[in-house]
Coordinates of C-alpha atoms and ligand atoms in Angstrom, one line a residue:
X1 CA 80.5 103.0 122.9
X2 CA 83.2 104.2 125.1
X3 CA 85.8 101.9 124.1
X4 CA 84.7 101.9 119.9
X5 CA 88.1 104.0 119.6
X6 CA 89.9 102.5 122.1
X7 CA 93.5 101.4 121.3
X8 CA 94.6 100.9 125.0
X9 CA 96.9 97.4 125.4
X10 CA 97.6 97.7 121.6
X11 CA 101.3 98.0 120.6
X12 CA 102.5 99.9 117.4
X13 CA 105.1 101.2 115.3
X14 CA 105.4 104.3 113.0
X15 CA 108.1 104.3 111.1
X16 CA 109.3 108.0 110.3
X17 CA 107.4 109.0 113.8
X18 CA 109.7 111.5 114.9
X19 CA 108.0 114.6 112.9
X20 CA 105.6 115.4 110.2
X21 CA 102.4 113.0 109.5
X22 CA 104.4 110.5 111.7
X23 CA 104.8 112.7 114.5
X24 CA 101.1 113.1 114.3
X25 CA 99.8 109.7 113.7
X26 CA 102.4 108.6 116.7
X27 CA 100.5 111.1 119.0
X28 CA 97.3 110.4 118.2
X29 CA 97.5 106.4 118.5
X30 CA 99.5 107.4 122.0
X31 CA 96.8 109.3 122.9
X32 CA 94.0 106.4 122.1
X33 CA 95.8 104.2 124.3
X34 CA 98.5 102.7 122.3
X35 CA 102.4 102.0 123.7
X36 CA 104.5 103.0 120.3
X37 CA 107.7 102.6 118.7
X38 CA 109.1 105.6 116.0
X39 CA 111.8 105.6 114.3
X40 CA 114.2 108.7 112.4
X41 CA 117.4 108.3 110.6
X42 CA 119.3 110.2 113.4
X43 CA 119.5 108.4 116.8
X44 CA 119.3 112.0 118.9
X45 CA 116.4 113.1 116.8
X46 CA 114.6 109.8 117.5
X47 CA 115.3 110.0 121.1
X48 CA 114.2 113.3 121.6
X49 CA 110.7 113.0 119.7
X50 CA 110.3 109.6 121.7
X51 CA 111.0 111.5 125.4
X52 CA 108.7 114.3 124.3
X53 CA 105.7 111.9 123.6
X54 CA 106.2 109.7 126.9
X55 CA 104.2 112.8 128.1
X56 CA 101.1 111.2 126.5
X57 CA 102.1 107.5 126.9
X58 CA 105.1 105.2 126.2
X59 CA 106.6 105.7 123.5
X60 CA 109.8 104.1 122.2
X61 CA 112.9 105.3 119.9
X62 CA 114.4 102.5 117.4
X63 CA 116.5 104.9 114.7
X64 CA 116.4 103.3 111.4
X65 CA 117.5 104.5 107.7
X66 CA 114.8 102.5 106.1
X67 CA 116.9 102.7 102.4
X68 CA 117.2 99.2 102.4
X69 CA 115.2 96.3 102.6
X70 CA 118.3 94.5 105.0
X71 CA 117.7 97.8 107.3
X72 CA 113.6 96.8 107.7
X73 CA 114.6 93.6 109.0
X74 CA 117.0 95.0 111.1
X75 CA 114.5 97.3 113.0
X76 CA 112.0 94.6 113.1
X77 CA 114.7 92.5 115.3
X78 CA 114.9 95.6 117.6
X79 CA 111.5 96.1 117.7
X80 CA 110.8 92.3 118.8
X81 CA 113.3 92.8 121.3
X82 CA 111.9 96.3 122.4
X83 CA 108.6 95.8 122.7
X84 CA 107.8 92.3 121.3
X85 CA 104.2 91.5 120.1
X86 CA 102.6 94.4 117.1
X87 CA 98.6 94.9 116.4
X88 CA 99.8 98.2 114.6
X89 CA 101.7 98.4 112.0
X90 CA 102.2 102.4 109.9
X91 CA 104.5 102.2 107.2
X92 CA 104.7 106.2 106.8
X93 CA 108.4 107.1 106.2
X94 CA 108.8 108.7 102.4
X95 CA 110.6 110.3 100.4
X96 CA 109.9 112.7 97.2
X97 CA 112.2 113.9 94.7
X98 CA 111.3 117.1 92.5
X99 CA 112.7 117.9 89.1
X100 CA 111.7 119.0 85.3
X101 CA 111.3 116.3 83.2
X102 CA 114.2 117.2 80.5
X103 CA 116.6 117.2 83.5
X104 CA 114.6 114.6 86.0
X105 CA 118.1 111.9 86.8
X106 CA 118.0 108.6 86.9
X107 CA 118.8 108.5 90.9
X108 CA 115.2 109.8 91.7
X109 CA 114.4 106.7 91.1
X110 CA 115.6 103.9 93.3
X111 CA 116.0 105.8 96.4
X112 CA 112.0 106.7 96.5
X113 CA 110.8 103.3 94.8
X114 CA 112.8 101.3 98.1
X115 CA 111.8 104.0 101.2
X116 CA 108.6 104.3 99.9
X117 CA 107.4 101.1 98.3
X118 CA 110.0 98.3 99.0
X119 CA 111.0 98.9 102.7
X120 CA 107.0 99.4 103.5
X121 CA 106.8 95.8 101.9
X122 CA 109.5 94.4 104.4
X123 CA 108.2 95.6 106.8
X124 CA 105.1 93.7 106.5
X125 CA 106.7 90.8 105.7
X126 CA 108.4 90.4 108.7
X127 CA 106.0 91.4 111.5
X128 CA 104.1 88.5 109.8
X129 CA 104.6 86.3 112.7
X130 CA 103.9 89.2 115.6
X131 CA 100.7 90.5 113.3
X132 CA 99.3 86.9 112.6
X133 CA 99.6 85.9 116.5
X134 CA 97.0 89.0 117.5
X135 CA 95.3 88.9 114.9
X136 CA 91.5 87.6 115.5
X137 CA 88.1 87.8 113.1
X138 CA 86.8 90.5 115.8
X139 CA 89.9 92.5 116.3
X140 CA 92.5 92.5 113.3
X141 CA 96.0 93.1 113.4
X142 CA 96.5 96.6 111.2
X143 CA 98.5 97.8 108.5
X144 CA 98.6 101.2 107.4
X145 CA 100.4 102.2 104.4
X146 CA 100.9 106.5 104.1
X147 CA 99.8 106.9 100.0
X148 CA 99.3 110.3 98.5
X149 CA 96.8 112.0 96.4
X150 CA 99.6 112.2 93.6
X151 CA 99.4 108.4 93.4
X152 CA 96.0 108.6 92.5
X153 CA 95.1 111.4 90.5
X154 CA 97.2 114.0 87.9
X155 CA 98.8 117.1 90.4
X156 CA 101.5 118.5 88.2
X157 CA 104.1 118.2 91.2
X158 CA 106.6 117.0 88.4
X159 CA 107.5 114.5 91.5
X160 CA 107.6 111.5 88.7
X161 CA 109.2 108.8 90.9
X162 CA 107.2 110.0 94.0
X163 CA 103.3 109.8 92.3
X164 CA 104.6 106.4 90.9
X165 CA 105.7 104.8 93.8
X166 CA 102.5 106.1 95.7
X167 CA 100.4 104.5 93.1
X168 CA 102.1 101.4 93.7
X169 CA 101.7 101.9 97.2
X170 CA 98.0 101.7 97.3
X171 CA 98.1 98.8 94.6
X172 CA 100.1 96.8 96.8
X173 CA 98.2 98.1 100.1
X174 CA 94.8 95.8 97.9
X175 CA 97.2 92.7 97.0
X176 CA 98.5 92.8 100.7
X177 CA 94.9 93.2 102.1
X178 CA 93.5 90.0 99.8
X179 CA 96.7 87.8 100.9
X180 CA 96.0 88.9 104.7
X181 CA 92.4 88.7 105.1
X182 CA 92.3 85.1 105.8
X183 CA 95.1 85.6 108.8
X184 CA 93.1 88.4 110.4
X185 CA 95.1 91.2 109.4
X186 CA 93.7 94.1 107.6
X187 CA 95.6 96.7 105.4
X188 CA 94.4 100.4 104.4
X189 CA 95.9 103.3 102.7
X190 CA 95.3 106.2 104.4
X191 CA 96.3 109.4 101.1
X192 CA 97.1 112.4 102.9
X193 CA 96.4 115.8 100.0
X194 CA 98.5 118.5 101.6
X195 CA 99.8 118.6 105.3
X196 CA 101.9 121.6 106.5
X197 CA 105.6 119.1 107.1
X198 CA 109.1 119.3 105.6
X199 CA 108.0 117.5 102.5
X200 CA 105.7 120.0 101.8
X201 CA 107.4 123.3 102.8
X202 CA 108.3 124.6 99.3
X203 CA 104.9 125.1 99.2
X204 CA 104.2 127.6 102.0
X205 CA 106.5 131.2 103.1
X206 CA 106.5 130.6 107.0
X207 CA 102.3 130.8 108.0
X208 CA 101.3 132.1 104.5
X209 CA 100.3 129.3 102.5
X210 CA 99.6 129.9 98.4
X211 CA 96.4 130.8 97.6
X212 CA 96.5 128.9 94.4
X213 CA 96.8 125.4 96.7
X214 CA 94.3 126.4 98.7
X215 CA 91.9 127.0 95.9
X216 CA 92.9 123.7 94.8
X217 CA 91.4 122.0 98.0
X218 CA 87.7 122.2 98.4
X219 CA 87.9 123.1 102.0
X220 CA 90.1 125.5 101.1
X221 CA 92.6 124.4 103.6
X222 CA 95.9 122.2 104.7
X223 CA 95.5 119.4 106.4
X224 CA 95.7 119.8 110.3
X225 CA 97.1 117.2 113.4
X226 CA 93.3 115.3 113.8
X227 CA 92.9 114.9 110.9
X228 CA 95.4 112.4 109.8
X229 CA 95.7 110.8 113.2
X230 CA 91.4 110.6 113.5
X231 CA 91.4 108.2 110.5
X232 CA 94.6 106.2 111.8
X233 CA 92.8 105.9 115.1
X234 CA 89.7 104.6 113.4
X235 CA 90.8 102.4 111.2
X236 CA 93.3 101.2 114.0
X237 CA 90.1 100.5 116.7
X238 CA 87.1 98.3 116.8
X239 CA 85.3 100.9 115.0
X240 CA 87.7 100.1 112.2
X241 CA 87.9 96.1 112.0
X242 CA 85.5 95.9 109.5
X243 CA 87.5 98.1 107.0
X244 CA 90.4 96.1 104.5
X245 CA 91.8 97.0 101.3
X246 CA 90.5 100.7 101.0
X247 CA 92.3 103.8 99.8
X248 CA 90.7 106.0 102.2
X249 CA 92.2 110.2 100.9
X250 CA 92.0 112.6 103.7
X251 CA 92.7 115.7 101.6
X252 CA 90.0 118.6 102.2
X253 CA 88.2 117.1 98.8
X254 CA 91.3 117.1 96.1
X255 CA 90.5 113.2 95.0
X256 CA 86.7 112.7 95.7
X257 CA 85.7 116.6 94.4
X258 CA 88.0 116.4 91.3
Ligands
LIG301 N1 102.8 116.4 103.8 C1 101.9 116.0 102.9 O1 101.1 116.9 102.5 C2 101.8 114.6 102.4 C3 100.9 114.4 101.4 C4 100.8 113.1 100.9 C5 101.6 112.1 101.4 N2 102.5 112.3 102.4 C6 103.3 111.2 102.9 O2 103.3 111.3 104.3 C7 104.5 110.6 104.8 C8 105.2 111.5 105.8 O3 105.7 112.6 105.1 P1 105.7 114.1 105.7 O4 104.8 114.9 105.0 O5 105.5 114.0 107.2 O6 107.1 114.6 105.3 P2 108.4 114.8 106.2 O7 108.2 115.7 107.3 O8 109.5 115.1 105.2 O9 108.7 113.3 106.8 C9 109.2 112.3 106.0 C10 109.4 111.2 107.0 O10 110.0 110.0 106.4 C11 111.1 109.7 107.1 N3 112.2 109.2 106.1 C12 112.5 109.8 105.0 N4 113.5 109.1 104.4 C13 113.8 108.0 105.2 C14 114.7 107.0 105.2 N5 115.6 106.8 104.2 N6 114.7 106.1 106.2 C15 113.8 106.2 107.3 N7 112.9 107.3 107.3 C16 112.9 108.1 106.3 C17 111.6 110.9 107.8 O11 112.3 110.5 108.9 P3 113.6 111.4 109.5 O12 113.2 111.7 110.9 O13 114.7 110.5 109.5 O14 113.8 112.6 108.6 C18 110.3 111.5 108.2 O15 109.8 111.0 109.3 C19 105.3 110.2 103.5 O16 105.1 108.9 103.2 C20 104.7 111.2 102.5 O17 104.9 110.7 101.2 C21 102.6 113.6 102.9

């Protein structure tokens, strides 16, 4: 029972681990046991966040812009030769674009579409080989993929390009997990509802968070630290290998209560 969350000996890599959800999930799988790689677009920011966590375990920097699909294989390269074999991988990094939909542009829409749903793709593709060679029917290699609650139900976040490319994200999360199951590698969305990060700061004034969101969550609160990292942990350890192809929302009760 001891070890049933266990990620000790596993290697992994967040992508956008520097701060937010990332930053979170990062600390939590460091904490379980885990040695991890993070990136962030800026190389002193990356660097930073990584020398912070090596207080909980080791934890490397690899800065990436992950707006292209040619920059994913490009980290993958350095992570094979930073830290070599993966059991772990978390496609988190994403982007959101806000905007009424008389004026909503045209460029909100590649930009999210390739950070959040084409790069996460790439980046499955090639760990292939390093996720395949761990991978056994006892102890999959994992992949988790960061969806959102507005990519599965209406939230009226007039974030058009955003909720789309999170409902792909947990379509493609099932097609991935089908294709994979047979080389021992299992693949979950995790849907976050709302977290106190960046992405979500037009929402709050400093500590005081709307009262209107928070009646809109059943718990009647934001998201805190364990919570996303307790069901990245899980799904990440034995107690988790039985779990492929589910769209698991961690979200105080928005999805499952609406
Ligand atoms: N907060 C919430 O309530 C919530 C709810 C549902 C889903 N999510 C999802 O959770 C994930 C993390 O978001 P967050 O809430 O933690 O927001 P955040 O603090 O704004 O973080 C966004 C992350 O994505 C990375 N990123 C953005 N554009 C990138 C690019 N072009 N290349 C590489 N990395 C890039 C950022 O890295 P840098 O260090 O380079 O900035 C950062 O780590 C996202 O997929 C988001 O959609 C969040």
């Amino acid at each position: 029972m001891s070890d049933l969350f266990s990620l000790a000996g596993k290697k992994a890599i967040v992508t956008g681990g520097a701060q937010g959800l990332g930053r979170m999930i990062a600390e939590g799988l460091l904490r379980a046991g885990a040695t991890v790689a993070i990136t962030s677009r800026k190389a002193d920011i990356c660097e930073a966040a990584a020398s912070e966590m090596g207080a909980l375990g080791t934890c490397i920097a690899l800065p990436a812009d992950l707006s292209t699909p040619e920059a994913a294989v490009d980290l993958v390269a350095r992570y094979r030769d930073a830290v070599g074999a993966c059991h772990i991988l978390v496609n988190n990094a994403g982007k959101t674009w806000g905007g009424e939909i008389d004026s909503f542009p045209d460029k909100a829409w590649p930009g999210v579409m390739a950070v959040n749903v084409q790069t996460p793709f790439t980046m499955v593709r090639e760990l292939l080989p390093e996720l395949g060679a761990v991978g056994t029917d006892d102890d999959p290699a994992r992949i988790i993929n960061i969806g959102s609650v507005a990519g599965m139900k209406t939230e009226r976040l007039s974030a058009y390009s955003y909720a789309a490319s999170k409902a792909a994200v947990h379509m493609m999360t099932r097609d991935l997990a089908g294709d994979l199951a047979a080389r021992n590698i299992t693949v979950n969305a995790v849907i976050p509802g709302f977290f106190p990060t960046k992405m979500t700061a037009h929402m709050r004034d400093e500590d005081s968070v709307d009262a209107g969101l928070l009646a809109h969550i059943p718990l009647g609160r934001l998201g805190k630290p364990d919570d996303i990292a307790g069901i990245v942990i899980f799904l990440c350890s034995r107690a988790g290998a039985y779990v492929t192809g589910a769209q698991i929302p961690v979200d105080g009760g928005v999805v499952g209560c609406g």
